[in-house]
Amino acid sequence: MLPFDECPVCAGQIVEQEVTEIISSGKKKAALKLSAYVCCRCSERFYSLKSIQHIEKIRAELEG
């Protein structure tokens, strides 16, 4: 659950969706399917702490 009822960028409605996040480091790339809250108006994405930690872990592995 988000700490706000509407998008803080544009005041649009936010819905939970499965999204694909592409992470790259040099020539290495990874595509992650994650749950995110997405604004219906401006498409801004908001991730849970767990998703952010997963993204950071994969990015570190690509850089390593």
Short mmCIF file of C-alpha atoms in Angstrom, two decimals:
data_model
loop_
_atom_site.label_atom_id
_atom_site.label_comp_id
_atom_site.label_asym_id
_atom_site.label_seq_id
_atom_site.Cartn_x
_atom_site.Cartn_y
_atom_site.Cartn_z
CA MET A 1 0.00 0.00 0.00
CA LEU A 2 1.25 3.44 -0.89
CA PRO A 3 1.44 6.33 1.57
CA PHE A 4 -0.69 8.47 -0.77
CA ASP A 5 -4.03 8.06 -2.56
CA GLU A 6 -3.10 9.76 -5.83
CA CYS A 7 0.01 10.33 -7.89
CA PRO A 8 2.24 12.96 -6.23
CA VAL A 9 3.45 14.05 -9.68
CA CYS A 10 0.12 14.74 -11.45
CA ALA A 11 -2.70 13.75 -9.02
CA GLY A 12 -3.73 10.87 -11.31
CA GLN A 13 -5.14 7.52 -10.21
CA ILE A 14 -2.62 4.84 -9.23
CA VAL A 15 -3.14 1.15 -10.02
CA GLU A 16 -1.05 -1.92 -9.26
CA GLN A 17 0.41 -3.56 -12.38
CA GLU A 18 3.04 -6.06 -13.40
CA VAL A 19 5.79 -4.18 -15.24
CA THR A 20 9.06 -5.05 -16.93
CA GLU A 21 12.09 -3.11 -15.73
CA ILE A 22 15.20 -3.25 -17.94
CA ILE A 23 18.50 -2.95 -16.07
CA SER A 24 21.81 -2.57 -17.86
CA SER A 25 25.46 -2.29 -16.99
CA GLY A 26 27.82 -1.94 -19.91
CA LYS A 27 26.79 -4.60 -22.43
CA LYS A 28 24.99 -6.73 -19.82
CA LYS A 29 21.22 -6.45 -19.52
CA ALA A 30 18.47 -8.00 -17.43
CA ALA A 31 14.70 -7.79 -17.74
CA LEU A 32 12.81 -8.04 -14.45
CA LYS A 33 9.07 -8.56 -14.08
CA LEU A 34 7.97 -6.68 -10.98
CA SER A 35 4.81 -5.51 -9.31
CA ALA A 36 4.60 -1.72 -9.28
CA TYR A 37 2.09 1.03 -8.67
CA VAL A 38 1.64 2.97 -11.92
CA CYS A 39 -0.11 6.28 -12.50
CA CYS A 40 -2.86 6.05 -15.13
CA ARG A 41 -2.24 9.65 -16.21
CA CYS A 42 1.53 10.21 -16.34
CA SER A 43 2.81 6.58 -16.12
CA GLU A 44 5.07 7.35 -13.15
CA ARG A 45 6.06 4.11 -11.40
CA PHE A 46 6.32 3.51 -7.67
CA TYR A 47 8.03 0.40 -6.30
CA SER A 48 7.90 -1.34 -2.95
CA LEU A 49 11.06 -1.48 -0.84
CA LYS A 50 11.33 -5.20 -1.62
CA SER A 51 11.24 -4.52 -5.37
CA ILE A 52 13.84 -1.75 -5.07
CA GLN A 53 16.15 -4.05 -3.12
CA HIS A 54 15.74 -6.72 -5.82
CA ILE A 55 16.57 -4.21 -8.57
CA GLU A 56 19.67 -3.06 -6.66
CA LYS A 57 20.81 -6.67 -6.13
CA ILE A 58 20.51 -7.51 -9.83
CA ARG A 59 22.26 -4.26 -10.81
CA ALA A 60 25.17 -5.09 -8.45
CA GLU A 61 25.44 -8.59 -9.97
CA LEU A 62 25.57 -7.12 -13.48
CA GLU A 63 28.29 -4.68 -12.44
CA GLY A 64 30.28 -7.37 -10.60
#
